[in-house]
CSV table of C-alpha atoms and ligand atoms in Angstrom, one decimal:
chain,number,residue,atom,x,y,z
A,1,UNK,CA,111.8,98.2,79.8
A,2,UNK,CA,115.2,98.8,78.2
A,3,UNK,CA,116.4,96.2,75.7
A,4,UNK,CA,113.5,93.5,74.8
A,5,UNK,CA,116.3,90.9,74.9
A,6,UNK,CA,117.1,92.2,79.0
A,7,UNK,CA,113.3,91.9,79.6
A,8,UNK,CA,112.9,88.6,77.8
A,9,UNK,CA,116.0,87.1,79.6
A,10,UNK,CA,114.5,88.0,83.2
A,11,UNK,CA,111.2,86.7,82.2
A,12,UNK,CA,112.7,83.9,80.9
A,13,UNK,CA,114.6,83.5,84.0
A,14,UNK,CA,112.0,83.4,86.1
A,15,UNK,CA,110.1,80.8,84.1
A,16,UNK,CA,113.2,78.7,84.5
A,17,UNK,CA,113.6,79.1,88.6
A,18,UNK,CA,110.0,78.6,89.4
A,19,UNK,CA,109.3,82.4,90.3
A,20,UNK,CA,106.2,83.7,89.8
A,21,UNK,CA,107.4,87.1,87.9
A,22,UNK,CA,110.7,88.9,87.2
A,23,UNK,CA,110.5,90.7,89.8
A,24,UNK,CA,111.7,88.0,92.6
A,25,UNK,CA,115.1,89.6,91.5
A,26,UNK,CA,114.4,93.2,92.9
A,27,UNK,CA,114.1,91.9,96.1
A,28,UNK,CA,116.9,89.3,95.9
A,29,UNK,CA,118.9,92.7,95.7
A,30,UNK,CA,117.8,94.8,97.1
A,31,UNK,CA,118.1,91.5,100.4
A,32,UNK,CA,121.7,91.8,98.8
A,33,UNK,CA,122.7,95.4,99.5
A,34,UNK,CA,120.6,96.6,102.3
A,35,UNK,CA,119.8,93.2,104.5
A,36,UNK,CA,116.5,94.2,105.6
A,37,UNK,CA,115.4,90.9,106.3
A,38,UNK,CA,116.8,88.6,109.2
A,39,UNK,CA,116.2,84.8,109.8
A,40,UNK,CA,113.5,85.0,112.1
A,41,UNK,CA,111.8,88.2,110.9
A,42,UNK,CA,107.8,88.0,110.8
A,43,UNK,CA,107.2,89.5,106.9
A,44,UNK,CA,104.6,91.9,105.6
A,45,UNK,CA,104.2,92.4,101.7
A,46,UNK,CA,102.3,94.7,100.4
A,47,UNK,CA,100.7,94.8,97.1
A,48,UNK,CA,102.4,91.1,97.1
A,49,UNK,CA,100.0,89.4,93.9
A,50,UNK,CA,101.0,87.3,92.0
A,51,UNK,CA,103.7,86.5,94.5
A,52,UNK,CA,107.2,86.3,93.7
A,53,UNK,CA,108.3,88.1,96.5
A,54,UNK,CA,106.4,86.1,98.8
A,55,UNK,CA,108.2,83.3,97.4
A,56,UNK,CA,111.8,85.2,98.0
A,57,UNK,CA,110.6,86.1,101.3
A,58,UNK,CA,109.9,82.2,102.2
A,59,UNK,CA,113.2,81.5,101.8
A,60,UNK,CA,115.0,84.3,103.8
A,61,UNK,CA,113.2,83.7,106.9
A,62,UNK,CA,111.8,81.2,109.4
A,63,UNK,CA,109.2,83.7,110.2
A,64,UNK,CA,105.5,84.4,108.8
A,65,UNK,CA,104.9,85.7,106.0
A,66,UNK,CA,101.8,87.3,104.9
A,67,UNK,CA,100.9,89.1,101.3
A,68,UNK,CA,98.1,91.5,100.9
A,69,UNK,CA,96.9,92.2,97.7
A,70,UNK,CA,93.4,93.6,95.8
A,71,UNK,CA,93.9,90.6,93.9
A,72,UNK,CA,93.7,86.8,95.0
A,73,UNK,CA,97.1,85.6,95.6
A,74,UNK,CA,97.3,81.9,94.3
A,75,UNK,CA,98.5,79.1,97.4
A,76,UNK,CA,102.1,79.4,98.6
A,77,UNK,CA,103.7,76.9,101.2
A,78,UNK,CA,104.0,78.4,104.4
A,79,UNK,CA,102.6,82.1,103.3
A,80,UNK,CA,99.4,83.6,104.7
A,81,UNK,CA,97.5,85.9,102.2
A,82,UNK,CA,94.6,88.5,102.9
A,83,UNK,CA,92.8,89.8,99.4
A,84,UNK,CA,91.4,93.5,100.1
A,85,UNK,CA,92.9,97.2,100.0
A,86,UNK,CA,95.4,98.3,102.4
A,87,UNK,CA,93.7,101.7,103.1
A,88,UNK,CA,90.5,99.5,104.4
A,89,UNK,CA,90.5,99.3,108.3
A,90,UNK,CA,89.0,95.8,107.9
A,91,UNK,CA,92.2,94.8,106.5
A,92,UNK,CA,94.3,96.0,108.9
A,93,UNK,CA,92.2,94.4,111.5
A,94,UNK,CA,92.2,91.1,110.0
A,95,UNK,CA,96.3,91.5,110.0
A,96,UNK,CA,96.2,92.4,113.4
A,97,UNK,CA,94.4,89.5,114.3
A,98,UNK,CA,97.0,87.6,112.6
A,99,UNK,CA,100.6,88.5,113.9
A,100,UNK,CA,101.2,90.1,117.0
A,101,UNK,CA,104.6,91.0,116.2
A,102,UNK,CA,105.5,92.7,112.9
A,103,UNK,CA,109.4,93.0,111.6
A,104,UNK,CA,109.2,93.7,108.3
A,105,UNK,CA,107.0,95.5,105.4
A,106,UNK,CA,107.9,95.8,102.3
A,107,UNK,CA,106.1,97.0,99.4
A,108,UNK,CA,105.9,96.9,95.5
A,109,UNK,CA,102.1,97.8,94.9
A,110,UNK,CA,101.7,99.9,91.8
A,111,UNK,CA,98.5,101.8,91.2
A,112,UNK,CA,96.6,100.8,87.5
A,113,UNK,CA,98.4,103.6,85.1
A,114,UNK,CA,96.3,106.1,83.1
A,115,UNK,CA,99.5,107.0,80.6
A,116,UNK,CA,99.1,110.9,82.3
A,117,UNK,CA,102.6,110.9,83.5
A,118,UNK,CA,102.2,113.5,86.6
A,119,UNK,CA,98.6,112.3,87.4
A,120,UNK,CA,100.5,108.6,87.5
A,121,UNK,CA,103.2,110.1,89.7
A,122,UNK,CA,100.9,111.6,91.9
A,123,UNK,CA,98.3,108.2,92.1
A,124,UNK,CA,102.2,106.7,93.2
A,125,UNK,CA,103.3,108.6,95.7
A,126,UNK,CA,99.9,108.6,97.3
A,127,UNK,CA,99.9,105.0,97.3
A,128,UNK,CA,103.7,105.2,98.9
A,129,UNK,CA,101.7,107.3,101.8
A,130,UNK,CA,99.3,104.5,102.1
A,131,UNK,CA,102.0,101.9,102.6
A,132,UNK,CA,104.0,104.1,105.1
A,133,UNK,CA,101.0,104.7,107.0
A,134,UNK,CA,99.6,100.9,107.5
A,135,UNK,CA,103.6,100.0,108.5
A,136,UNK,CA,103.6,102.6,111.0
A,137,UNK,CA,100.5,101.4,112.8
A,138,UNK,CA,102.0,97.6,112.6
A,139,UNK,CA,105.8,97.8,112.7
A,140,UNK,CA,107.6,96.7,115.7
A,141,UNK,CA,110.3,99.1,117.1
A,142,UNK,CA,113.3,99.2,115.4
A,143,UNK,CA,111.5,97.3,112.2
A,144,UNK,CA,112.5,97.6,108.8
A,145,UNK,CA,110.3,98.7,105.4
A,146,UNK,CA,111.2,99.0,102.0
A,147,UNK,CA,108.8,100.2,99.4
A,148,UNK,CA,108.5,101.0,95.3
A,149,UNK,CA,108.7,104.3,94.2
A,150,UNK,CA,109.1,106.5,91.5
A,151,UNK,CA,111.6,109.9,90.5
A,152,UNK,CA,109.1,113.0,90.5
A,153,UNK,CA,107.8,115.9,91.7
A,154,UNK,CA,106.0,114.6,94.5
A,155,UNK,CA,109.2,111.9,95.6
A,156,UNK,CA,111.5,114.7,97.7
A,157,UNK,CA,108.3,115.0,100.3
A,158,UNK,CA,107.6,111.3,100.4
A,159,UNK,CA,111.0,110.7,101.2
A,160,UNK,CA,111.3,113.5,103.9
A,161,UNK,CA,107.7,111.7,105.8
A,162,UNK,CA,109.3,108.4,105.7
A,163,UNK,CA,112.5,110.3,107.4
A,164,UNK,CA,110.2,111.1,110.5
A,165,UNK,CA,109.3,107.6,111.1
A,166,UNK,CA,113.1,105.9,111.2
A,167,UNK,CA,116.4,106.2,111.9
A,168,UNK,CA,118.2,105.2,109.0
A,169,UNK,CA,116.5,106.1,105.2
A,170,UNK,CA,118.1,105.7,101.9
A,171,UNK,CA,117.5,105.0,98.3
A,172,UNK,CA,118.3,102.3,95.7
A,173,UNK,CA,118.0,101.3,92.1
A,174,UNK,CA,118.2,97.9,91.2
A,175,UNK,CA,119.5,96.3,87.9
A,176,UNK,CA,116.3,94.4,86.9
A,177,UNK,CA,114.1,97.3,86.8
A,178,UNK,CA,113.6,98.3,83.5
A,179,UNK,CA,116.1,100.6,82.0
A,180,UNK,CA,115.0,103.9,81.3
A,181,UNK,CA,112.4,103.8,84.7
A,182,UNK,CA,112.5,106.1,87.0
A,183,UNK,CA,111.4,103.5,90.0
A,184,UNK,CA,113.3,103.2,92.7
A,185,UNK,CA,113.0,101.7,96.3
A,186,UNK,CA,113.4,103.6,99.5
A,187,UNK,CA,115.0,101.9,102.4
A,188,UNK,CA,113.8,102.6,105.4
A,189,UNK,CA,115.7,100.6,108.4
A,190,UNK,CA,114.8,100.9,112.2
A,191,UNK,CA,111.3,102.1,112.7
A,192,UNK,CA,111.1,104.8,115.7
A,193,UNK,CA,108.1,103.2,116.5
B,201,LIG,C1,103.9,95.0,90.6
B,201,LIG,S1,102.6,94.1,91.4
B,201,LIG,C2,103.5,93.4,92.7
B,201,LIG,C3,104.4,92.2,92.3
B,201,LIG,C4,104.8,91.4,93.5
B,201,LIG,N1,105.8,92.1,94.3
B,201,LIG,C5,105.4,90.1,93.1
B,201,LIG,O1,106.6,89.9,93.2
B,201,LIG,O2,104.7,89.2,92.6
B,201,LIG,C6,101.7,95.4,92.2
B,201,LIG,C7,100.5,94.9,92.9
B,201,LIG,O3,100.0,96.0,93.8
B,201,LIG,C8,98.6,95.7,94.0
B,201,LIG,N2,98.0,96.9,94.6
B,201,LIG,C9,97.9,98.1,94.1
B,201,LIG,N3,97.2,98.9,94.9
B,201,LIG,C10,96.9,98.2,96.1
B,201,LIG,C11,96.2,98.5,97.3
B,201,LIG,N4,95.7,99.7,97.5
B,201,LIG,N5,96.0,97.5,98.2
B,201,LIG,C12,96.5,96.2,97.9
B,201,LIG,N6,97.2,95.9,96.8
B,201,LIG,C13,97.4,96.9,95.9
B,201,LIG,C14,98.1,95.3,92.7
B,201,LIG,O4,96.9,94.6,92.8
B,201,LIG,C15,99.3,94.5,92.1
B,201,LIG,O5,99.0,93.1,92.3
């Protein structure tokens, strides 16, 4: 988490600007260096509870925007949420039902940690799979997805499957993860389809 005093500030921060959790700043960034999200995009967030990103999201497009989480996702103006697992089908079809046309994912789920760092790595990576997987079967063409990740053994062939699926794929840190993490994000921009 690097210093308490960097943690407490973000928290704080949030608190202060009416976001839901800290990290409304990863996204702000990574919006900042990589421009993933346009005007009028249609917005999928994975693993989106409690919600800050949603609320980022809101405000970088006139689109939809639709969370998914396991957990209940608490009202947001002008965001659409869905409470259920994004390996089950049922989800996916209730999304489909939903939008028609899909711009964006992004995703920041993170699996509940055991403390076993290479069984953690592996729950993580497997989870990345997940969230490539249910982009690829709703992405538009030439779509965009960004998703959480984490240095490790398993990373180098995550990376190389999302490298099938687009034409441009790249990696980023951001300042307000916690120093010390080995999380990062992989960029993923214009979806084969
Ligand atoms: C770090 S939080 C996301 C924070 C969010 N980006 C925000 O800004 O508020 C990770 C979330 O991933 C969700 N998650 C983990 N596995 C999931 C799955 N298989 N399907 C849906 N959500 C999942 C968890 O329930 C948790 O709420």
């Amino acid at each position: 988490m690097g210093s308490q005093w960097g943690y407490d500030k973000a928290y704080m921060r949030a608190k202060l600007e009416g976001y839901r959790s800290r990290a409304a700043y990863k996204l702000m960034e990574i919006q900042k260096k990589s421009g993933i999200i346009r005007d009028d995009d249609n917005i999928v967030d994975l693993g989106a509870a409690p919600g800050s990103w949603l609320q980022v999201e809101r405000t970088l497009t006139r689109g939809r925007v639709i969370g998914i989480d396991l957990n209940p996702i608490a009202t947001l103006d002008g965001v659409e949420t869905i409470v259920g697992d994004i390996n089950d089908p049922e989800v996916l079809a209730e999304l489909q039902s939903m939008v028609d046309v899909v711009n964006v994912v992004v995703c920041d789920a993170s699996p509940k940690l055991s403390g076993h760092k290479s069984y953690d790595q592996a729950r993580i990576i497997e989870l990345n799979e997940q969230a490539l997987l249910f982009s690829c079967r709703i992405l538009k063409q030439g779509g965009n997805f960004a998703v959480k990740s984490f240095q490790g053994t398993d990373f180098p062939d995550f990376y190389q499957d999302v490298k099938q699926h687009f034409h441009s794929v790249r990696t980023m840190n951001t300042k307000s993860s916690r120093k010390g993490s080995t999380e990062l994000y992989v960029i993923a921009k214009n979806f084969y389809g």
